[in-house]
Short mmCIF file of N, CA and C and ligand atoms in Angstrom, two decimals:
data_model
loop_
_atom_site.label_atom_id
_atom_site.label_comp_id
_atom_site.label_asym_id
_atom_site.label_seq_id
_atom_site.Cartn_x
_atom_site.Cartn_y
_atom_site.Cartn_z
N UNK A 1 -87.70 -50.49 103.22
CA UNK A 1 -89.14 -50.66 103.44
C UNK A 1 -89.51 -52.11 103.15
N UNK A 2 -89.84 -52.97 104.16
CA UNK A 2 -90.26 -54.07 103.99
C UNK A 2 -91.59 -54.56 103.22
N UNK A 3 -91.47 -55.77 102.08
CA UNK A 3 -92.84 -55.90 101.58
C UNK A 3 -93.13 -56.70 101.87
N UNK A 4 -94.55 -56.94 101.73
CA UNK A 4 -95.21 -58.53 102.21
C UNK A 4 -95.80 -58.61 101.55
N UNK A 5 -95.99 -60.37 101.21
CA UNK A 5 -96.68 -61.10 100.42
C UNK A 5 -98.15 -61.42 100.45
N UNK A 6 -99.17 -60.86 99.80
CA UNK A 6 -100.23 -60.66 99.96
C UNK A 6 -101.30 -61.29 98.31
N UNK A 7 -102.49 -61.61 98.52
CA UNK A 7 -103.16 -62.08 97.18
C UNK A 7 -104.05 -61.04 97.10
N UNK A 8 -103.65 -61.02 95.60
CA UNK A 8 -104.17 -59.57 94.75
C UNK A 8 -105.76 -59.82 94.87
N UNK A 9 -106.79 -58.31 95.10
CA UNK A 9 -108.20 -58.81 95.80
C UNK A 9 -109.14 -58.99 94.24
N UNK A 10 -108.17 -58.67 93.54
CA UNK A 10 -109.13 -58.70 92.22
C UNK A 10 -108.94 -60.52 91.44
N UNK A 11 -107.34 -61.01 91.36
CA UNK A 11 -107.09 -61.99 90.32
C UNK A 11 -106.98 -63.02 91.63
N UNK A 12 -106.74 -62.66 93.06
CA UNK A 12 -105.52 -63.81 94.33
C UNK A 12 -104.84 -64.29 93.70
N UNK A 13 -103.47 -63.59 92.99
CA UNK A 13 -102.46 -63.75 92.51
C UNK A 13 -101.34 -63.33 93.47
N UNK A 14 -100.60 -64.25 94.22
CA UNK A 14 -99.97 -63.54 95.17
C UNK A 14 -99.22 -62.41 94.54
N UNK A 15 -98.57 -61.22 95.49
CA UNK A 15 -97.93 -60.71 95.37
C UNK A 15 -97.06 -59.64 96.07
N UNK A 16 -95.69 -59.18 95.89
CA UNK A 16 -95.39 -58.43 96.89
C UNK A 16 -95.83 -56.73 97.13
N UNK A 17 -96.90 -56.75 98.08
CA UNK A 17 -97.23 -55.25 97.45
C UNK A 17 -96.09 -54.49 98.18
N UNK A 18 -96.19 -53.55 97.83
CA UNK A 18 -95.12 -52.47 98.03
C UNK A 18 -95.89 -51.28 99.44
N UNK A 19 -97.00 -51.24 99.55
CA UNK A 19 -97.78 -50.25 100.24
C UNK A 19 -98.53 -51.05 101.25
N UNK A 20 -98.66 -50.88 102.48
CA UNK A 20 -99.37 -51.64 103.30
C UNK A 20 -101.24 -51.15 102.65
N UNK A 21 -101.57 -50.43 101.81
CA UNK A 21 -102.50 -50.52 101.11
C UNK A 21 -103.21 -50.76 99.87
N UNK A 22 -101.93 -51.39 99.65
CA UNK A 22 -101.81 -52.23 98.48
C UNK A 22 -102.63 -52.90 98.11
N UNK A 23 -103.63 -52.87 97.24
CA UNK A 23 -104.61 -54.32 97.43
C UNK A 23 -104.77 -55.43 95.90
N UNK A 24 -104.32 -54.79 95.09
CA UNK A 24 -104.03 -55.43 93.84
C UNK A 24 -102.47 -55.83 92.92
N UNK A 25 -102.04 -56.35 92.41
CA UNK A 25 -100.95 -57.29 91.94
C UNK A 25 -100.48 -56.55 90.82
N UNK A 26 -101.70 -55.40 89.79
CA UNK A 26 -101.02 -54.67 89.08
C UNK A 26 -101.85 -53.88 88.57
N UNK A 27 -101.79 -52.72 87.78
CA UNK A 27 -102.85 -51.91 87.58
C UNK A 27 -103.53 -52.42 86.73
N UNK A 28 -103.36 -53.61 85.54
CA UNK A 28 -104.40 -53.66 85.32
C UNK A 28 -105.71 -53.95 85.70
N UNK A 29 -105.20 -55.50 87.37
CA UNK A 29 -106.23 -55.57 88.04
C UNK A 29 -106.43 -54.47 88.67
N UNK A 30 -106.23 -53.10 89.22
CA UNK A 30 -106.52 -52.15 89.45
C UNK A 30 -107.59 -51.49 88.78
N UNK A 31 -107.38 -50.92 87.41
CA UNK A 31 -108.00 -50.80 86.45
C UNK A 31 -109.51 -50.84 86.15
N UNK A 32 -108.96 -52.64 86.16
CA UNK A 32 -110.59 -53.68 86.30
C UNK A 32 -111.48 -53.22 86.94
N UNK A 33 -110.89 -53.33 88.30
CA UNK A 33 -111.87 -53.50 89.54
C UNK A 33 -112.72 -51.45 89.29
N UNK A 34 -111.18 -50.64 89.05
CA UNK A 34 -111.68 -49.29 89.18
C UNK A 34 -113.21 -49.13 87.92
N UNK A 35 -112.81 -49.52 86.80
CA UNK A 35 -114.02 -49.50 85.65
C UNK A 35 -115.14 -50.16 85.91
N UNK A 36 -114.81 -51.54 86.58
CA UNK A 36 -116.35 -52.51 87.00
C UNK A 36 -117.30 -51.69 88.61
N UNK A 37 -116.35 -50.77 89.71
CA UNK A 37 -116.89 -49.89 90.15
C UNK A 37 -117.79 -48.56 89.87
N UNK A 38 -116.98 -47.73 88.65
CA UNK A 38 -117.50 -46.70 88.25
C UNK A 38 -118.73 -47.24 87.08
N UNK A 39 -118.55 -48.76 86.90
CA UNK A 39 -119.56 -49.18 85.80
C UNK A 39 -121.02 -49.12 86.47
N UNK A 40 -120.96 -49.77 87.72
CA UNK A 40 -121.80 -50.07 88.45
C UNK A 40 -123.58 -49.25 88.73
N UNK A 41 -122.85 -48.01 88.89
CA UNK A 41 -124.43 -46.87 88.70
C UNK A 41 -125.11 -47.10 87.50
N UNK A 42 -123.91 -47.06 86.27
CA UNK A 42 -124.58 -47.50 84.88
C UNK A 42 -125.12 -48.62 84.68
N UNK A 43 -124.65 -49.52 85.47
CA UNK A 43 -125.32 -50.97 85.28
C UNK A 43 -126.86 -50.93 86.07
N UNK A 44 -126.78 -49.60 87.02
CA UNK A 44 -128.19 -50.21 87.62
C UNK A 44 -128.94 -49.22 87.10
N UNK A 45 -128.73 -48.09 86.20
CA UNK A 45 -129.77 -47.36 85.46
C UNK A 45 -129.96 -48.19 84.18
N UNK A 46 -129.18 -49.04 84.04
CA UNK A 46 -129.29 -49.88 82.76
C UNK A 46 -130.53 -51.08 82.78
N UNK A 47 -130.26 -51.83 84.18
CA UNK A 47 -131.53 -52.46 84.76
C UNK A 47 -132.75 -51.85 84.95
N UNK A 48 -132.83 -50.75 85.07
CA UNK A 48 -134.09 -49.60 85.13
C UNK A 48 -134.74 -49.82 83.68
N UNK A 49 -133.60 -50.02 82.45
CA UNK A 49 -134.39 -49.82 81.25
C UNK A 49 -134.94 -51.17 80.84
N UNK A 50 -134.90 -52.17 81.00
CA UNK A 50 -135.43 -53.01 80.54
C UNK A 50 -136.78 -53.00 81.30
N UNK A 51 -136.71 -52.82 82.76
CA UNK A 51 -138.33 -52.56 83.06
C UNK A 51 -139.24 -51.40 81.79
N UNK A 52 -138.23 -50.39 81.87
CA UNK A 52 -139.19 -49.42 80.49
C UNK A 52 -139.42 -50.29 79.21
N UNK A 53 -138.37 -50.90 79.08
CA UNK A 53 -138.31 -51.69 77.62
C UNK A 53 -139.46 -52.46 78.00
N UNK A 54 -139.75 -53.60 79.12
CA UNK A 54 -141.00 -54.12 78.75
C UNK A 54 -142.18 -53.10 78.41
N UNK A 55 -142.43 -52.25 79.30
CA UNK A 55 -143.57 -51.44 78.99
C UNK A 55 -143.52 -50.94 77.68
N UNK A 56 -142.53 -50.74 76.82
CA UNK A 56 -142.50 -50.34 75.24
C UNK A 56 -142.50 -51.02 74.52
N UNK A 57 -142.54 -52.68 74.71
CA UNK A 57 -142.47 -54.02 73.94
C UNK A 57 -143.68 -54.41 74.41
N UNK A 58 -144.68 -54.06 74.97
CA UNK A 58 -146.25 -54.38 75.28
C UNK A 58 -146.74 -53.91 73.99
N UNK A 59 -146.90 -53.12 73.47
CA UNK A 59 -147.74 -52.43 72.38
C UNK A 59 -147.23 -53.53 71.29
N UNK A 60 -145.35 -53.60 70.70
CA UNK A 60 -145.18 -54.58 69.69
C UNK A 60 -145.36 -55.97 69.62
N UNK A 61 -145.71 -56.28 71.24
CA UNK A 61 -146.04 -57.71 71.36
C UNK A 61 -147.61 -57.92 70.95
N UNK A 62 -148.34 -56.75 70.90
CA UNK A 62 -150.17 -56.85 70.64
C UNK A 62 -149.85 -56.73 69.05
N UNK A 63 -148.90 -56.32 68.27
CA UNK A 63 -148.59 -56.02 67.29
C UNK A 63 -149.07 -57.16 66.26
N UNK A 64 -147.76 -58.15 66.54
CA UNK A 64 -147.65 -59.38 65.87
C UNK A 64 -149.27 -60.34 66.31
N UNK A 65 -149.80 -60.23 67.10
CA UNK A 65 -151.15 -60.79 67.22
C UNK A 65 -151.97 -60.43 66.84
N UNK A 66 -151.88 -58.69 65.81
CA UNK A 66 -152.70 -58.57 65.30
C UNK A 66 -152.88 -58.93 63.90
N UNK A 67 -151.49 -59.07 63.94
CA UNK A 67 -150.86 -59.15 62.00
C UNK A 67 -151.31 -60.99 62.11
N UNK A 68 -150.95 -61.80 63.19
CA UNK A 68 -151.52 -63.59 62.88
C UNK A 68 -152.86 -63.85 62.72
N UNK A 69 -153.45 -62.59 63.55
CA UNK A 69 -154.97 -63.30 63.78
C UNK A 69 -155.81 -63.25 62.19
N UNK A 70 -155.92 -62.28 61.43
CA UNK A 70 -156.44 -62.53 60.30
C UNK A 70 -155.54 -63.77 59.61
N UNK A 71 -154.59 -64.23 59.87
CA UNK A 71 -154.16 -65.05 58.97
C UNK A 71 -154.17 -66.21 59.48
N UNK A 72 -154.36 -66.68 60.89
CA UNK A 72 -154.78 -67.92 61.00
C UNK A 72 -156.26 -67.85 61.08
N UNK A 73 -157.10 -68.58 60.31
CA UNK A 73 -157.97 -69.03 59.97
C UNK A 73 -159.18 -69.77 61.60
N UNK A 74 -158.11 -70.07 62.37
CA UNK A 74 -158.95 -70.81 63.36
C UNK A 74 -159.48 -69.29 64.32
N UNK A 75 -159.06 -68.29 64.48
CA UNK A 75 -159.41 -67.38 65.20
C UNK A 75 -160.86 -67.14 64.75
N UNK A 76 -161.07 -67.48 63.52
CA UNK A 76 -162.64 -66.78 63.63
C UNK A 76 -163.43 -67.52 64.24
N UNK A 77 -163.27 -69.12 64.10
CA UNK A 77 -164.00 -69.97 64.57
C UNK A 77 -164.26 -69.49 66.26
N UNK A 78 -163.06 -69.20 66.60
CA UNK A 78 -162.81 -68.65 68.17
C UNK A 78 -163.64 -67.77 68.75
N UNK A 79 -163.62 -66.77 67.84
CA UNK A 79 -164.53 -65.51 67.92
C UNK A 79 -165.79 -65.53 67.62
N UNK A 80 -166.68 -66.68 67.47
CA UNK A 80 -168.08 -67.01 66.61
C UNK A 80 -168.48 -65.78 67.63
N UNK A 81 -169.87 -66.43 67.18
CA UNK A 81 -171.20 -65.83 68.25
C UNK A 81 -171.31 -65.75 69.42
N UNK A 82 -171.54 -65.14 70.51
CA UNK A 82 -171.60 -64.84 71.80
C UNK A 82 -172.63 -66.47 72.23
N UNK A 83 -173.46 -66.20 71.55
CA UNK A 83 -174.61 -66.87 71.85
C UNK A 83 -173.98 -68.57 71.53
N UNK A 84 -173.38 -68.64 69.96
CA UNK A 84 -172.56 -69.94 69.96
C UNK A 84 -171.93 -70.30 71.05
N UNK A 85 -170.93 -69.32 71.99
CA UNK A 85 -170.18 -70.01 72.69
C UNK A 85 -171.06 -70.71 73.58
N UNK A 86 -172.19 -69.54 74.25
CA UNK A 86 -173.02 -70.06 75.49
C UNK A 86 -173.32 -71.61 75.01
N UNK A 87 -173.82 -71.22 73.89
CA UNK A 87 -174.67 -72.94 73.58
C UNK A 87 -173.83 -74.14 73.95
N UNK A 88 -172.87 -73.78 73.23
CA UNK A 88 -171.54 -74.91 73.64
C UNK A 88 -171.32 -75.42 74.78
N UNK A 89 -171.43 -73.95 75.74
CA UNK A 89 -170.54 -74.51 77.30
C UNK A 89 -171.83 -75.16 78.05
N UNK A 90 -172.92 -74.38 77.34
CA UNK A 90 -174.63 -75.17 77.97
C UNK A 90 -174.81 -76.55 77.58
N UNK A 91 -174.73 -76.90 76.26
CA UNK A 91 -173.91 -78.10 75.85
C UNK A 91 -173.62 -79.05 76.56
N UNK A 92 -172.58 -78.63 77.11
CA UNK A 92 -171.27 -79.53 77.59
C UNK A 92 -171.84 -79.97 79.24
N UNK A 93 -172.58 -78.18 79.80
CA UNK A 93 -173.03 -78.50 81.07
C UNK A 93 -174.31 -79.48 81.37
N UNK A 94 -174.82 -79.69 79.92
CA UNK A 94 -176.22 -80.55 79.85
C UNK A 94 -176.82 -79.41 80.43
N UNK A 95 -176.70 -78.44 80.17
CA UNK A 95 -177.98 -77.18 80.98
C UNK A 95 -178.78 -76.57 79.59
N UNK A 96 -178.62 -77.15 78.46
CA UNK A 96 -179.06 -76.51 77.54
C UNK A 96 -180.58 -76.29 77.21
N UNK A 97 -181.15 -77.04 77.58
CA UNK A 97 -182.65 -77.11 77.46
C UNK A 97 -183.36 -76.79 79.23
N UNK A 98 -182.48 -76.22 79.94
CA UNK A 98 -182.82 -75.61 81.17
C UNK A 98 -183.40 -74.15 81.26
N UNK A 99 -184.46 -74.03 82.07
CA UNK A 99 -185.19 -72.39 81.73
C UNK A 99 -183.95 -71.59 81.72
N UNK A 100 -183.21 -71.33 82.73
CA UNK A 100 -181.92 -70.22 82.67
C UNK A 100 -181.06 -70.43 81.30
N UNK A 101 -180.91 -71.77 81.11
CA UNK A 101 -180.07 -71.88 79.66
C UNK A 101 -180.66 -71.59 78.96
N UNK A 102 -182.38 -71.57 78.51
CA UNK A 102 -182.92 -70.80 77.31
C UNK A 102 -182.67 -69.45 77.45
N UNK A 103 -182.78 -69.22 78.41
CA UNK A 103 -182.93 -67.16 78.80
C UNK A 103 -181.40 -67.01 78.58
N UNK A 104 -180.16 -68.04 78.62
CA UNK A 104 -179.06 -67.22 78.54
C UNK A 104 -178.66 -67.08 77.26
N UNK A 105 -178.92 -68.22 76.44
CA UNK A 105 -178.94 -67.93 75.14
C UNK A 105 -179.38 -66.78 74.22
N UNK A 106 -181.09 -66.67 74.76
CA UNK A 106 -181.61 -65.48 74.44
C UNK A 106 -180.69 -64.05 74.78
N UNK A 107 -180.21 -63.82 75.97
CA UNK A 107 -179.65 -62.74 76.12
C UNK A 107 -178.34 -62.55 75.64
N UNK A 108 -177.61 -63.91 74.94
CA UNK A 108 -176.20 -63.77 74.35
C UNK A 108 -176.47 -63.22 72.90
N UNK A 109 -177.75 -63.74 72.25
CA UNK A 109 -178.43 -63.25 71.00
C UNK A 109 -178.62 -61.72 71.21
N UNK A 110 -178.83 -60.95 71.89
CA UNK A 110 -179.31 -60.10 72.19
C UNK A 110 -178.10 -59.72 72.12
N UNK A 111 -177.29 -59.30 72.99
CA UNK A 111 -175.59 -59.08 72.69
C UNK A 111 -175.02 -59.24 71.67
N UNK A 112 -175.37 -60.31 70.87
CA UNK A 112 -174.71 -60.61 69.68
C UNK A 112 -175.55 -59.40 68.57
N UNK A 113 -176.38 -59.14 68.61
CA UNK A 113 -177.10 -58.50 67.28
C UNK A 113 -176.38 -57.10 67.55
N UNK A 114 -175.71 -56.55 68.91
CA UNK A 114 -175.03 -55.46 68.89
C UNK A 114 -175.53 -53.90 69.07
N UNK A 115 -176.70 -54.09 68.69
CA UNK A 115 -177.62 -53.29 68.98
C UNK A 115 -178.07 -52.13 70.28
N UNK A 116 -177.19 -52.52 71.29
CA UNK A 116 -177.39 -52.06 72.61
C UNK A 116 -176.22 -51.19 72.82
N UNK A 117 -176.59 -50.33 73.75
CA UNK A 117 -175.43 -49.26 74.22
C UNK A 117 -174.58 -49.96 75.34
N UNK A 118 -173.49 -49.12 75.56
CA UNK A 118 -172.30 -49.92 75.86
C UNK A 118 -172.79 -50.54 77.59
N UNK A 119 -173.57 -49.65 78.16
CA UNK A 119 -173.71 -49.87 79.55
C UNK A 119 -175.02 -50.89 79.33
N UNK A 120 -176.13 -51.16 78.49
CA UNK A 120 -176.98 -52.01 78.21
C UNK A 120 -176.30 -53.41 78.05
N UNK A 121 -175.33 -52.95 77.28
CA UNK A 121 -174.51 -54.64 77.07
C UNK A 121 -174.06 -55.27 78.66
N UNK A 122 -173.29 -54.19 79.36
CA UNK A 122 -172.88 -54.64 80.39
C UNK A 122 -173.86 -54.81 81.36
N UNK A 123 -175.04 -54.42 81.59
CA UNK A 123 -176.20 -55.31 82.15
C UNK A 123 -176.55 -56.71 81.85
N UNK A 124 -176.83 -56.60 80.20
CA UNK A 124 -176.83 -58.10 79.75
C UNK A 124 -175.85 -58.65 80.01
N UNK A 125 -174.71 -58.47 79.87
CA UNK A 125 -173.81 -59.48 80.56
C UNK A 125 -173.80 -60.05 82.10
N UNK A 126 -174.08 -58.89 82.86
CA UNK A 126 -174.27 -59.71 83.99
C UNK A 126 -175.63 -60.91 84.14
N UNK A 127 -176.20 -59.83 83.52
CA UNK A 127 -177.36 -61.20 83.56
C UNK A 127 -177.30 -62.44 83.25
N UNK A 128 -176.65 -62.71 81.83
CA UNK A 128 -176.13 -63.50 81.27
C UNK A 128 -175.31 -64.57 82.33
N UNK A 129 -174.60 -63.97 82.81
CA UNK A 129 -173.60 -64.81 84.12
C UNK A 129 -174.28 -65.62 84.72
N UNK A 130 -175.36 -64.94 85.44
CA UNK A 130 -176.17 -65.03 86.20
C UNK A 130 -177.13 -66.44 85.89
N UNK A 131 -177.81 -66.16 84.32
CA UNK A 131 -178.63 -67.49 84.39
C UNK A 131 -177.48 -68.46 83.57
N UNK A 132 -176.23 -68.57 82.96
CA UNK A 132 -175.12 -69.65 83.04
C UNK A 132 -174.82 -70.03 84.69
N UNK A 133 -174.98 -69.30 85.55
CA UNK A 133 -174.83 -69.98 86.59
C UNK A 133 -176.09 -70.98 87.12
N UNK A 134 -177.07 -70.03 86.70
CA UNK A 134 -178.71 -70.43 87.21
C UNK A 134 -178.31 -71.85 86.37
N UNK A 135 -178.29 -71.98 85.19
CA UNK A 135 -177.98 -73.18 84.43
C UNK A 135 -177.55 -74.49 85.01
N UNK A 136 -176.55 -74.09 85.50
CA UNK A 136 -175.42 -75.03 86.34
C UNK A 136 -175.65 -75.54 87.08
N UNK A 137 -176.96 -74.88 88.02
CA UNK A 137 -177.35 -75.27 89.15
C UNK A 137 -178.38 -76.43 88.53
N UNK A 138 -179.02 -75.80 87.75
CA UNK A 138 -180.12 -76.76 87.27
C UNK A 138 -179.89 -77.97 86.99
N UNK A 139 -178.48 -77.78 85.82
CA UNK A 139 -178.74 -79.05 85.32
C UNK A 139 -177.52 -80.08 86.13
N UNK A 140 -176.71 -79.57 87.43
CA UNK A 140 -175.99 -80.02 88.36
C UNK A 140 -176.67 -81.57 88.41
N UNK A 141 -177.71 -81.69 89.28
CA UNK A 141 -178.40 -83.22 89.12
C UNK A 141 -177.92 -83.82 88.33
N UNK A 142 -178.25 -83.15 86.78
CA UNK A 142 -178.80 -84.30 85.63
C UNK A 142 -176.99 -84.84 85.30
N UNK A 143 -176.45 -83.82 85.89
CA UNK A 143 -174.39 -84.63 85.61
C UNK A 143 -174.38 -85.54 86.60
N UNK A 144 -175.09 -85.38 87.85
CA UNK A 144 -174.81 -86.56 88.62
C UNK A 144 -175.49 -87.62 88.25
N UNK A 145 -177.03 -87.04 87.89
CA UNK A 145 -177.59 -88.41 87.04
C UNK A 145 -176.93 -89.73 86.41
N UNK A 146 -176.15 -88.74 85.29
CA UNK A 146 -175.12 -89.18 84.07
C UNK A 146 -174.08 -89.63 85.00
N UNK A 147 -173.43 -89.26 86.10
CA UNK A 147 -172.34 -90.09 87.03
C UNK A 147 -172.46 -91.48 87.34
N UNK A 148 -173.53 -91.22 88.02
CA UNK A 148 -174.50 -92.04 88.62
C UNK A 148 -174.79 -93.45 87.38
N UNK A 149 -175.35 -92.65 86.29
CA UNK A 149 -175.73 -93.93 85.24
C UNK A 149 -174.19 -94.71 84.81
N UNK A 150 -173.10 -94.00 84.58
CA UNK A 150 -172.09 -94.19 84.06
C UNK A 150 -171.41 -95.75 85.11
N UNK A 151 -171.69 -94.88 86.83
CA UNK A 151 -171.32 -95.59 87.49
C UNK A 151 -171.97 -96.95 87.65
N UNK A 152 -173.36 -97.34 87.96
CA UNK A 152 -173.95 -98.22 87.23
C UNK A 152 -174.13 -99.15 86.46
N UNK A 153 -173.86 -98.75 85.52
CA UNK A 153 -173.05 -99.79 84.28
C UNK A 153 -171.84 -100.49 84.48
N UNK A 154 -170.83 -99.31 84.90
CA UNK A 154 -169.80 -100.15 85.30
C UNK A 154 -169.72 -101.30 86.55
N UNK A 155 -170.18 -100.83 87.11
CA UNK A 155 -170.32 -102.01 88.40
C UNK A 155 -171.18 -102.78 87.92
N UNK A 156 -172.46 -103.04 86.86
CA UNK A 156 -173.09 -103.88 86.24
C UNK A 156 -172.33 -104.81 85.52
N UNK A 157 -171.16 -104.42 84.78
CA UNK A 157 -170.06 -104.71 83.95
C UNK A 157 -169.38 -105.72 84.82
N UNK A 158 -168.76 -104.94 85.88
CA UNK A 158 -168.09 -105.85 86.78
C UNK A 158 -168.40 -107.14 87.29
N UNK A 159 -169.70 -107.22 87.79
CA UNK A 159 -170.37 -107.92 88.25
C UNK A 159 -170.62 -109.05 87.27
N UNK A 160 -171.24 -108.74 86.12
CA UNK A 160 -171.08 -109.73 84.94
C UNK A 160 -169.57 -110.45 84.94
N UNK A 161 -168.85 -109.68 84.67
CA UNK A 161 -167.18 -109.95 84.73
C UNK A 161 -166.98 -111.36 85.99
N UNK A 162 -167.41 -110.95 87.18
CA UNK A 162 -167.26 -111.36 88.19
C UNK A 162 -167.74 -112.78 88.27
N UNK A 163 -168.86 -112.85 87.68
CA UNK A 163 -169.74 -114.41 87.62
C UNK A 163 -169.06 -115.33 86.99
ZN1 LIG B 201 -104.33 -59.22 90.22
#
């Protein structure tokens, strides 16, 4: 019975197989290949569990954020007043002394005292949205104003520079 020289499909280690269906060099690459086959279903119900594992590591991941937040100190600052934050971002938008920015304040106070039922809050909140947007609009100008003045100066600057 003639053999021929063939590379083993697991190591391509040549070799003489003995069987024209020969496809490996020795059982252990046999072996291999047979265990990393029959592994294979297990490997993909195994990939199945880490998708479950995230969904069961969601709860211990809210865990540890609950155990930091009392202990870092800056979270409360984070969490102030409803009405603090508005002021801030009204603040920042120069909308603060704008009719909608007084009324949104008022209605973050209103939220903040807690007082309201759960679907009352979520009215005030939209409202709330509503005149922070009204805000925005208002005091939109007075940022271009401030663009405008900023820009001004500088080309006043320049110009001095320039002489
Ligand atoms: Zn081999």
């Amino acid at each position: 019975m003639p053999t021929t020289t063939r590379p083993c499909d697991e190591c391509g280690t040549p070799y003489e197989a003995q069987r024209r269906t020969s496809k490996y060099c020795s059982t252990k690459c046999r072996t291999r290949v047979s265990r990393r086959t029959s592994k294979a279903p297990a490997a993909k119900s195994k990939a199945l569990d880490p998708a479950g594992g995230t969904v069961t590591q969601l709860p211990t991941a809210g865990g540890p954020l609950d155990e930091t937040s009392p202990a870092n100190p800056n979270t409360e600052d984070m969490t102030g007043s409803l009405a603090e934050q508005v002021r801030k971002s009204l603040t920042e938008l120069r909308a603060l002394d704008t009719i909608s920015g007084a009324q949104a304040i008022r209605v973050a106070r209103q939220i903040d005292r807690g007082g309201d039922s759960g679907s009352a809050v979520a009215t005030l909140s939209k409202e709330l949205s509503r005149l922070a947007d009204a805000a925005k609009v208002e005091a939109a100008p007075r940022i271009k104003d401030a663009a405008d003045d900023i820009a001004d100066r500088v080309s006043e600057k320049l110009r001095l520079v320039a002489q």
